[in-house]
Each structure stands twice: as structure tokens, then as C-alpha cells.
mmCIF file of C-alpha atoms in Angstrom:
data_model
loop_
_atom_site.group_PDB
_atom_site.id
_atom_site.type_symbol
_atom_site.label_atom_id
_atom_site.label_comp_id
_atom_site.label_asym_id
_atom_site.label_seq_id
_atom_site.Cartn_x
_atom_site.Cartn_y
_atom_site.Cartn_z
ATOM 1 C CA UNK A 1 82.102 116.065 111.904
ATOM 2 C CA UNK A 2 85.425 115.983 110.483
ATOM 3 C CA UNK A 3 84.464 112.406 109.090
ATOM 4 C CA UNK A 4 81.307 114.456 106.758
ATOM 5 C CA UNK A 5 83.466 117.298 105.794
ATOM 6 C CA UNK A 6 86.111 114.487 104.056
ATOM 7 C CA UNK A 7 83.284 112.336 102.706
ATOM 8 C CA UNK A 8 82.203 115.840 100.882
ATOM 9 C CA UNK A 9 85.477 116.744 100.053
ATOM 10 C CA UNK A 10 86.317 113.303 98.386
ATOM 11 C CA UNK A 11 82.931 113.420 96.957
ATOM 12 C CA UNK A 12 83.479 116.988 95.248
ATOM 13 C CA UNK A 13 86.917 115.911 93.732
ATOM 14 C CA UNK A 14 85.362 112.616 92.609
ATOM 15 C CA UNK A 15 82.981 115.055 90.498
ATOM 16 C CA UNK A 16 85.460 117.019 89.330
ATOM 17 C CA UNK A 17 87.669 114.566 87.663
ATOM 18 C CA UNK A 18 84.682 113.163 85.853
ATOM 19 C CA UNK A 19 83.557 116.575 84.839
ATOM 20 C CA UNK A 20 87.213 116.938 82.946
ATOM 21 C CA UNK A 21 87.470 113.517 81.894
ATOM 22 C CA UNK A 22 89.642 112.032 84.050
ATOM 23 C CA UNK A 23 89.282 108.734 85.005
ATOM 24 C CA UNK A 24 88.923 108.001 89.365
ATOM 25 C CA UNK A 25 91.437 105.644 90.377
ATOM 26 C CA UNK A 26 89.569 103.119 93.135
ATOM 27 C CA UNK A 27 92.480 101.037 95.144
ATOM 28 C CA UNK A 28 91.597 97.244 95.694
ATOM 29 C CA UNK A 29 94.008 95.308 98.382
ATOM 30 C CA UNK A 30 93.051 91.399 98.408
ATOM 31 C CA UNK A 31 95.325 88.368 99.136
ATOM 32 C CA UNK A 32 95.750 87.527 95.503
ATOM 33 C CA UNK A 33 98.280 84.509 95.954
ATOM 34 C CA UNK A 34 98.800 82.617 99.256
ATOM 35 C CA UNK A 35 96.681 80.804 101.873
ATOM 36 C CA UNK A 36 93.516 82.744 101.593
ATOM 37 C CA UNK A 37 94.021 84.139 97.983
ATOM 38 C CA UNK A 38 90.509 82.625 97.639
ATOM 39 C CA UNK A 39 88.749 85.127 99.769
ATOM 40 C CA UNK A 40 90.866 87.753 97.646
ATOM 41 C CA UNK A 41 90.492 86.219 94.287
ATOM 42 C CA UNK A 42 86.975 85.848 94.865
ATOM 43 C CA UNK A 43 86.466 89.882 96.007
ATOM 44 C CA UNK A 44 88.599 91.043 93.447
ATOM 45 C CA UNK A 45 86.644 89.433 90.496
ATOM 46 C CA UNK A 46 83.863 90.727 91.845
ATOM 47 C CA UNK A 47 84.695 94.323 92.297
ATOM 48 C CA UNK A 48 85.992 93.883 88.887
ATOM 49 C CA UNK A 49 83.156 92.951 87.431
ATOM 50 C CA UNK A 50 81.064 96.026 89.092
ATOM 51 C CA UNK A 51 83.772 98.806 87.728
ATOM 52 C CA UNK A 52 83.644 96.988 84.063
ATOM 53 C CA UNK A 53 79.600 97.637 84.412
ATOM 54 C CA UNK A 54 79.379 100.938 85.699
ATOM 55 C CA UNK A 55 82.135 102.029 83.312
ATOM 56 C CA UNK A 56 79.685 100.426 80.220
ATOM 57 C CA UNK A 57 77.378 102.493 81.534
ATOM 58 C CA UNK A 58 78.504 105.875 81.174
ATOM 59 C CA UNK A 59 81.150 105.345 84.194
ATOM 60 C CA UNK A 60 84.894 106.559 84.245
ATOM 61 C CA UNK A 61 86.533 104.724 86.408
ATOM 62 C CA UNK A 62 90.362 102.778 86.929
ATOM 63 C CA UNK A 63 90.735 99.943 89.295
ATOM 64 C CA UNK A 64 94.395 99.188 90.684
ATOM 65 C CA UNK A 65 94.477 96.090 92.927
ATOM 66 C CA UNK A 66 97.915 95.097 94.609
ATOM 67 C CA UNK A 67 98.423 91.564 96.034
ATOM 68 C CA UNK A 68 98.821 92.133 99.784
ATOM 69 C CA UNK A 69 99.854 88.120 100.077
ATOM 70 C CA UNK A 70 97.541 87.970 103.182
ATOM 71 C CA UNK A 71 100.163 89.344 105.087
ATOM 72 C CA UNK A 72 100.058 92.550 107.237
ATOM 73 C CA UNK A 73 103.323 94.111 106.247
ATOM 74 C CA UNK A 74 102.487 93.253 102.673
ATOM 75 C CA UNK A 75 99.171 95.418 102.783
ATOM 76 C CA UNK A 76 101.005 98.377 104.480
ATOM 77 C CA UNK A 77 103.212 98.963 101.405
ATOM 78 C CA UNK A 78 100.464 98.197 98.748
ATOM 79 C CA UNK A 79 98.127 100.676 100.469
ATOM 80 C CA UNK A 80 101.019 103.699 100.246
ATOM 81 C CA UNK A 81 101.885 101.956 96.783
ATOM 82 C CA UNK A 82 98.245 102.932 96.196
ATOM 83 C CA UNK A 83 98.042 106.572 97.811
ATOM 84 C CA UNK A 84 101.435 107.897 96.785
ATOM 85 C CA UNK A 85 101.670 106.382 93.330
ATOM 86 C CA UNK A 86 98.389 105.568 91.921
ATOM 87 C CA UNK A 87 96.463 108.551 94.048
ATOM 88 C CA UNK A 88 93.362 106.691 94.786
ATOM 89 C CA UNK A 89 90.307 108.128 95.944
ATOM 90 C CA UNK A 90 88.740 105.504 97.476
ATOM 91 C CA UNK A 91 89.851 101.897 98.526
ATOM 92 C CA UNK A 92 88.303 98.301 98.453
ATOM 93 C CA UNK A 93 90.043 96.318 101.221
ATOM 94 C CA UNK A 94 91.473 94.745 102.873
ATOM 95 C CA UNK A 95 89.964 91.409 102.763
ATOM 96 C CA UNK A 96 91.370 89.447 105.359
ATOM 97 C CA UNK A 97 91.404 90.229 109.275
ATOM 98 C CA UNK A 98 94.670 91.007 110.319
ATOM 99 C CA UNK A 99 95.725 92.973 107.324
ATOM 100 C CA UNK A 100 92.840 95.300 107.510
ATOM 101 C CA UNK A 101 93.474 96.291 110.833
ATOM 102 C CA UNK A 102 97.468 96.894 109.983
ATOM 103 C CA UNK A 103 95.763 99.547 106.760
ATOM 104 C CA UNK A 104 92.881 100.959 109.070
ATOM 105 C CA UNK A 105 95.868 102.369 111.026
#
């Protein structure tokens, strides 16, 4: 229930800052450098790529990715780097195992 009530709630503010021209700020974490920057690289692009098109299509969105390194501590500040500074309503991530579990918290 509560889960439904915060999906509406995000959804309604969503709305609103498109309604006064505001772009919505969508949060990306993904190992950008490091051992399995790949995977991250790779998601990033992509998720690039899908804001760029929706945004050419009448869209007003702002992605803000942080390199979480593939490391747990790393993705713990980016994600609060995300919430508290760029206010996010939404985030794409994590990418790798064992710093999505350390955000999901």
C-alpha cells in the first residue's frame, strides 16, 4: 500500500514539474571507471541515449550519472550526492551486485 501511494505521489510531482517547465532530474549510478566500468559504460550510454530521444520528442528531462567506481561505499555517497544535491526523482542503478544492495538500503 504504502509502496502505490509513493509511486502516485512521485508520479503527480513528475507532472507537475513538466506542467511548469521544469526539467525532472533522473539519477544514473554505474561503475564508470574500474574493473567492471564496462557493464556501467555500457548502461549509461544506453540510458543516455533513451533520455536524448524522449527529450527530441517533446520530453523534459536531465540525466545526472555519478561514477560509483564499482565499489559499495562509492555508490552510498553518489546516491545522497544524487538525492540531497541534484533532487532526483527517480534513479537508474546500480549496475553491479554488491553496490546495489549497499543503495537498496
Amino acid at each position: 500500500m504504502k509502496k502505490r501511494i509513493l509511486a502516485v505521489v512521485l508520479a503527480a510531482a513528475m507532472l507537475a514539474l513538466l506542467a511548469t517547465g521544469c526539467s525532472v532530474a533522473i539519477g544514473g549510478l554505474a561503475p564508470l571507471t574500474g574493473d567492471v566500468s564496462i557493464y556501467g559504460i555500457a548502461t549509461n550510454n544506453g540510458v543516455q541515449m533513451a533520455i536524448d530521444e524522449i527529450n527530441a520528442n517533446g520530453g523534459n528531462y536531465k540525466y545526472v550519472a555519478y561514477d560509483e567506481k564499482g565499489d559499495a561505499t562509492e555508490a552510498i555517497n553518489a546516491y545522497n550526492k544524487l538525492v540531497s544535491n541534484d533532487k532526483v526523482v527517480a534513479l537508474i542503478g546500480d549496475v553491479t551486485s554488491k553496490p546495489c544492495l549497499a543503495v537498496a538500503q
